[in-house]
Structure formats: C-alpha cells, structure tokens
Amino acid sequence: DDLGSKMETQLDPRKRDQLLALLETDRKQYELAVQSNPLDHASLAGWGEILLEVSMLSPCDEILQECVSKLEAALELSPDAPEYLTILGSAINMIAFREPDTTIAYPLFDKARAKYDRAVELCPSNQKYKHLRDAMDRVHELHAEIMAMRNTHESSLQEARKVSSLYDWLGWGIAAGVIVSVAVCLAKGRGTAS
C-alpha cells in the first residue's frame, strides 16, 4: 500500500533478509560510535540514513520516527550539513507519502522542501540536491495518485475477501448438502437392508 511495501514485495525475500542483516550490522556500528562519542554528528547522520534504508525494506513508522530523530540530532551538531538535510527531507517525504490525510501530509511535504531548499542554498552546484528540491513540485499530484492506487488496491482486496467469503459459504453449503445426502442415502440403505 505504500512505496516501502512495494519495494518489500519486489525484492527476493532472501536478498531482502541479507540486505536487512547488512544494514543492521551498519546500524550497530553507528550506534556504538554514537555511544562512545555522543557529539559524533556523522555517525548520528549515518545511523539515520541506515534507518531510512531499513524503513524502505520493512515499512515501520517507528523506524522512520527514529530516523528523523537521529538526523535532527546530527543537524543540531552540524546545522549546515547539506547531506544531512537531504536525508532528513527524504525521511519526512516518506512519512508524508504514507499519510492519507492531506492536512497532515502537505505540511510535511513543505517541511521536506524546506530541507532541500536549505541544502541547495548551502551547496548550489550539487545537482542531486537540486533534483530533490525540484521533484517537490509534483508531490501533491504524486500523493493523490498513490492514495488513489492505495484505495483501489484496498477496494480490490475487500471485493476479493467478499467473493472468497461467498465461496467459503457456498463450499460449506455444498459440503453440508453432500453430508446430508450421504446420510439420507445411508439411512435409506439401512432401512432397505433390514
């Protein structure tokens, strides 16, 4: 129902698990680095980036919130780090794209754009930052498309469940009919045999 879920289903489960294991190893290294030096903004940002990658493979709001927290902490220590700003903008975007309520999602998109704008301001020659910022021009449209696909998917699932339930009931009805017919035949057979 969202980008992370789509990525999760497209990736071979074995490869996904291997990738998650590698990311977990990296996450632990960043965590240890931050434990030994809480002012290590690069490790905080790296930890946040790893959490963002994990959230793409295993959609979880708590992982994204922790990602945002780590990146905000890194930016408190190094406020003019454009890479941290773009990673944070991407995490905020992911949260916004998962949110069906536009009154919540749209302000998040604005917050993400502000991060990208700041990154471009700090590093105007970086094409990646410009591309991320410019892509924000279409987020409302993309959000509407994703939510429409999500609703269509959910409606299809509900219809499939209704049809499946109907077939279940029909199956049980047929099974009950067969059991009753067999019981009647057996009873008649016993009646004639005696």
Tab-separated table of C-alpha atoms in Angstrom:
chain	number	residue	atom	x	y	z
A	1	ASP	CA	0.000	0.000	0.000
A	2	ASP	CA	2.981	2.297	0.029
A	3	LEU	CA	6.380	2.629	-1.578
A	4	GLY	CA	8.117	0.665	1.134
A	5	SER	CA	5.637	-2.195	0.864
A	6	LYS	CA	6.033	-2.220	-2.916
A	7	MET	CA	9.814	-2.415	-2.586
A	8	GLU	CA	9.464	-5.127	0.040
A	9	THR	CA	7.339	-7.311	-2.236
A	10	GLN	CA	9.540	-6.749	-5.304
A	11	LEU	CA	12.728	-7.853	-3.580
A	12	ASP	CA	13.501	-11.549	-3.292
A	13	PRO	CA	12.878	-12.439	0.393
A	14	ARG	CA	16.341	-13.988	0.760
A	15	LYS	CA	18.056	-10.907	-0.705
A	16	ARG	CA	15.849	-8.659	1.406
A	17	ASP	CA	16.861	-10.529	4.569
A	18	GLN	CA	20.551	-10.368	3.583
A	19	LEU	CA	20.276	-6.647	2.946
A	20	LEU	CA	18.480	-6.099	6.262
A	21	ALA	CA	21.236	-8.068	8.042
A	22	LEU	CA	23.922	-5.880	6.430
A	23	LEU	CA	22.016	-2.729	7.335
A	24	GLU	CA	21.619	-3.958	10.908
A	25	THR	CA	25.391	-4.511	11.133
A	26	ASP	CA	25.980	-0.956	9.914
A	27	ARG	CA	23.322	0.410	12.275
A	28	LYS	CA	25.019	-1.246	15.256
A	29	GLN	CA	28.373	0.253	14.244
A	30	TYR	CA	26.866	3.736	14.107
A	31	GLU	CA	25.104	3.160	17.406
A	32	LEU	CA	28.389	2.115	19.070
A	33	ALA	CA	30.154	5.151	17.593
A	34	VAL	CA	27.468	7.474	18.989
A	35	GLN	CA	27.620	5.735	22.376
A	36	SER	CA	31.367	6.323	22.537
A	37	ASN	CA	31.013	9.928	21.275
A	38	PRO	CA	27.503	11.441	21.521
A	39	LEU	CA	28.734	14.513	19.607
A	40	ASP	CA	29.681	12.455	16.521
A	41	HIS	CA	27.261	14.088	14.076
A	42	ALA	CA	28.484	11.993	11.139
A	43	SER	CA	27.639	8.758	12.963
A	44	LEU	CA	24.244	10.138	14.010
A	45	ALA	CA	23.516	11.047	10.393
A	46	GLY	CA	24.781	7.669	9.160
A	47	TRP	CA	22.560	5.934	11.703
A	48	GLY	CA	19.606	7.974	10.481
A	49	GLU	CA	20.380	7.154	6.857
A	50	ILE	CA	20.575	3.425	7.643
A	51	LEU	CA	17.198	3.640	9.394
A	52	LEU	CA	15.745	5.323	6.297
A	53	GLU	CA	17.004	2.442	4.154
A	54	VAL	CA	15.614	-0.116	6.607
A	55	SER	CA	12.226	1.625	6.533
A	56	MET	CA	12.126	1.165	2.758
A	57	LEU	CA	12.515	-2.584	3.177
A	58	SER	CA	10.417	-3.018	6.309
A	59	PRO	CA	7.822	-0.255	6.461
A	60	CYS	CA	7.503	0.852	10.056
A	61	ASP	CA	6.521	4.272	11.349
A	62	GLU	CA	8.657	3.864	14.477
A	63	ILE	CA	11.791	3.285	12.377
A	64	LEU	CA	11.079	6.437	10.368
A	65	GLN	CA	10.482	8.474	13.531
A	66	GLU	CA	13.795	7.229	14.953
A	67	CYS	CA	15.459	8.111	11.629
A	68	VAL	CA	14.129	11.679	11.837
A	69	SER	CA	15.247	11.930	15.458
A	70	LYS	CA	18.827	10.856	14.630
A	71	LEU	CA	19.053	13.248	11.682
A	72	GLU	CA	17.666	16.171	13.688
A	73	ALA	CA	20.256	15.435	16.393
A	74	ALA	CA	23.012	15.401	13.753
A	75	LEU	CA	21.767	18.734	12.391
A	76	GLU	CA	21.789	20.260	15.881
A	77	LEU	CA	25.506	19.462	15.997
A	78	SER	CA	26.202	20.388	12.369
A	79	PRO	CA	23.366	22.623	11.117
A	80	ASP	CA	24.947	23.411	7.766
A	81	ALA	CA	25.440	19.852	6.518
A	82	PRO	CA	23.545	19.656	3.210
A	83	GLU	CA	23.749	15.842	3.032
A	84	TYR	CA	22.045	15.528	6.427
A	85	LEU	CA	19.361	17.970	5.286
A	86	THR	CA	18.602	15.954	2.146
A	87	ILE	CA	18.418	12.663	4.051
A	88	LEU	CA	16.076	14.274	6.581
A	89	GLY	CA	13.986	15.705	3.742
A	90	SER	CA	13.707	12.231	2.239
A	91	ALA	CA	12.625	10.726	5.569
A	92	ILE	CA	9.982	13.423	6.036
A	93	ASN	CA	8.788	12.816	2.464
A	94	MET	CA	8.428	9.107	3.164
A	95	ILE	CA	6.321	9.849	6.227
A	96	ALA	CA	4.170	12.249	4.184
A	97	PHE	CA	3.638	9.754	1.349
A	98	ARG	CA	2.417	7.167	3.869
A	99	GLU	CA	-0.106	9.605	5.318
A	100	PRO	CA	-3.515	9.543	3.595
A	101	ASP	CA	-4.744	12.739	5.300
A	102	THR	CA	-3.632	15.690	3.158
A	103	THR	CA	-3.955	18.104	6.105
A	104	ILE	CA	-1.105	16.153	7.697
A	105	ALA	CA	0.825	15.121	4.566
A	106	TYR	CA	1.011	18.501	2.814
A	107	PRO	CA	2.687	20.387	5.699
A	108	LEU	CA	5.189	17.521	5.904
A	109	PHE	CA	5.929	17.979	2.194
A	110	ASP	CA	6.517	21.687	2.872
A	111	LYS	CA	8.902	20.795	5.707
A	112	ALA	CA	10.799	18.387	3.443
A	113	ARG	CA	11.036	21.007	0.709
A	114	ALA	CA	12.499	23.469	3.203
A	115	LYS	CA	15.254	20.934	3.955
A	116	TYR	CA	16.019	20.542	0.245
A	117	ASP	CA	15.914	24.328	-0.286
A	118	ARG	CA	18.430	24.785	2.520
A	119	ALA	CA	20.702	22.067	1.085
A	120	VAL	CA	20.671	23.802	-2.325
A	121	GLU	CA	21.349	27.145	-0.649
A	122	LEU	CA	24.371	25.625	1.113
A	123	CYS	CA	25.633	23.767	-1.949
A	124	PRO	CA	24.150	25.388	-5.091
A	125	SER	CA	26.239	23.368	-7.550
A	126	ASN	CA	25.031	19.971	-6.298
A	127	GLN	CA	22.682	18.544	-8.938
A	128	LYS	CA	21.327	15.828	-6.631
A	129	TYR	CA	20.092	18.421	-4.153
A	130	LYS	CA	18.548	20.481	-6.956
A	131	HIS	CA	16.829	17.415	-8.383
A	132	LEU	CA	15.366	16.510	-4.990
A	133	ARG	CA	14.153	20.073	-4.479
A	134	ASP	CA	12.648	20.285	-7.969
A	135	ALA	CA	10.878	16.947	-7.566
A	136	MET	CA	8.897	18.559	-4.738
A	137	ASP	CA	6.917	20.497	-7.350
A	138	ARG	CA	4.890	17.341	-8.096
A	139	VAL	CA	4.468	15.835	-4.622
A	140	HIS	CA	0.811	16.782	-4.181
A	141	GLU	CA	-0.047	15.208	-7.529
A	142	LEU	CA	2.010	12.098	-6.782
A	143	HIS	CA	0.490	11.813	-3.329
A	144	ALA	CA	-3.013	11.931	-4.822
A	145	GLU	CA	-2.072	9.226	-7.356
A	146	ILE	CA	-0.563	6.980	-4.686
A	147	MET	CA	-3.565	7.389	-2.408
A	148	ALA	CA	-5.910	6.609	-5.333
A	149	MET	CA	-3.927	3.453	-6.130
A	150	ARG	CA	-3.930	2.533	-2.453
A	151	ASN	CA	-7.704	2.992	-2.238
A	152	THR	CA	-8.213	0.965	-5.421
A	153	HIS	CA	-5.970	-1.761	-4.053
A	154	GLU	CA	-7.836	-1.796	-0.727
A	155	SER	CA	-11.196	-1.885	-2.535
A	156	SER	CA	-9.985	-4.786	-4.672
A	157	LEU	CA	-8.851	-6.620	-1.551
A	158	GLN	CA	-12.242	-6.038	0.092
A	159	GLU	CA	-14.031	-7.341	-3.005
A	160	ALA	CA	-11.733	-10.355	-3.131
A	161	ARG	CA	-12.484	-11.041	0.541
A	162	LYS	CA	-16.232	-10.783	-0.125
A	163	VAL	CA	-16.000	-13.182	-3.069
A	164	SER	CA	-13.765	-15.515	-1.062
A	165	SER	CA	-16.243	-15.421	1.817
A	166	LEU	CA	-19.092	-16.165	-0.591
A	167	TYR	CA	-17.175	-19.129	-1.981
A	168	ASP	CA	-16.415	-20.292	1.559
A	169	TRP	CA	-20.100	-20.231	2.448
A	170	LEU	CA	-21.037	-21.910	-0.821
A	171	GLY	CA	-18.381	-24.533	-0.192
A	172	TRP	CA	-19.680	-25.211	3.285
A	173	GLY	CA	-23.229	-25.277	1.948
A	174	ILE	CA	-22.287	-27.801	-0.725
A	175	ALA	CA	-20.353	-29.857	1.826
A	176	ALA	CA	-23.338	-29.825	4.195
A	177	GLY	CA	-25.629	-30.800	1.316
A	178	VAL	CA	-23.354	-33.695	0.389
A	179	ILE	CA	-23.161	-34.854	4.010
A	180	VAL	CA	-26.944	-34.711	4.378
A	181	SER	CA	-27.403	-36.557	1.053
A	182	VAL	CA	-24.922	-39.244	2.083
A	183	ALA	CA	-26.603	-39.556	5.482
A	184	VAL	CA	-30.049	-39.889	3.830
A	185	CYS	CA	-28.700	-42.489	1.379
A	186	LEU	CA	-27.061	-44.412	4.203
A	187	ALA	CA	-30.230	-44.237	6.263
A	188	LYS	CA	-32.308	-45.468	3.293
A	189	GLY	CA	-29.750	-48.184	2.631
A	190	ARG	CA	-30.005	-49.353	6.218
A	191	GLY	CA	-33.768	-49.204	6.058
A	192	THR	CA	-33.890	-51.401	2.957
A	193	ALA	CA	-31.255	-53.765	4.228
A	194	SER	CA	-33.207	-54.559	7.413
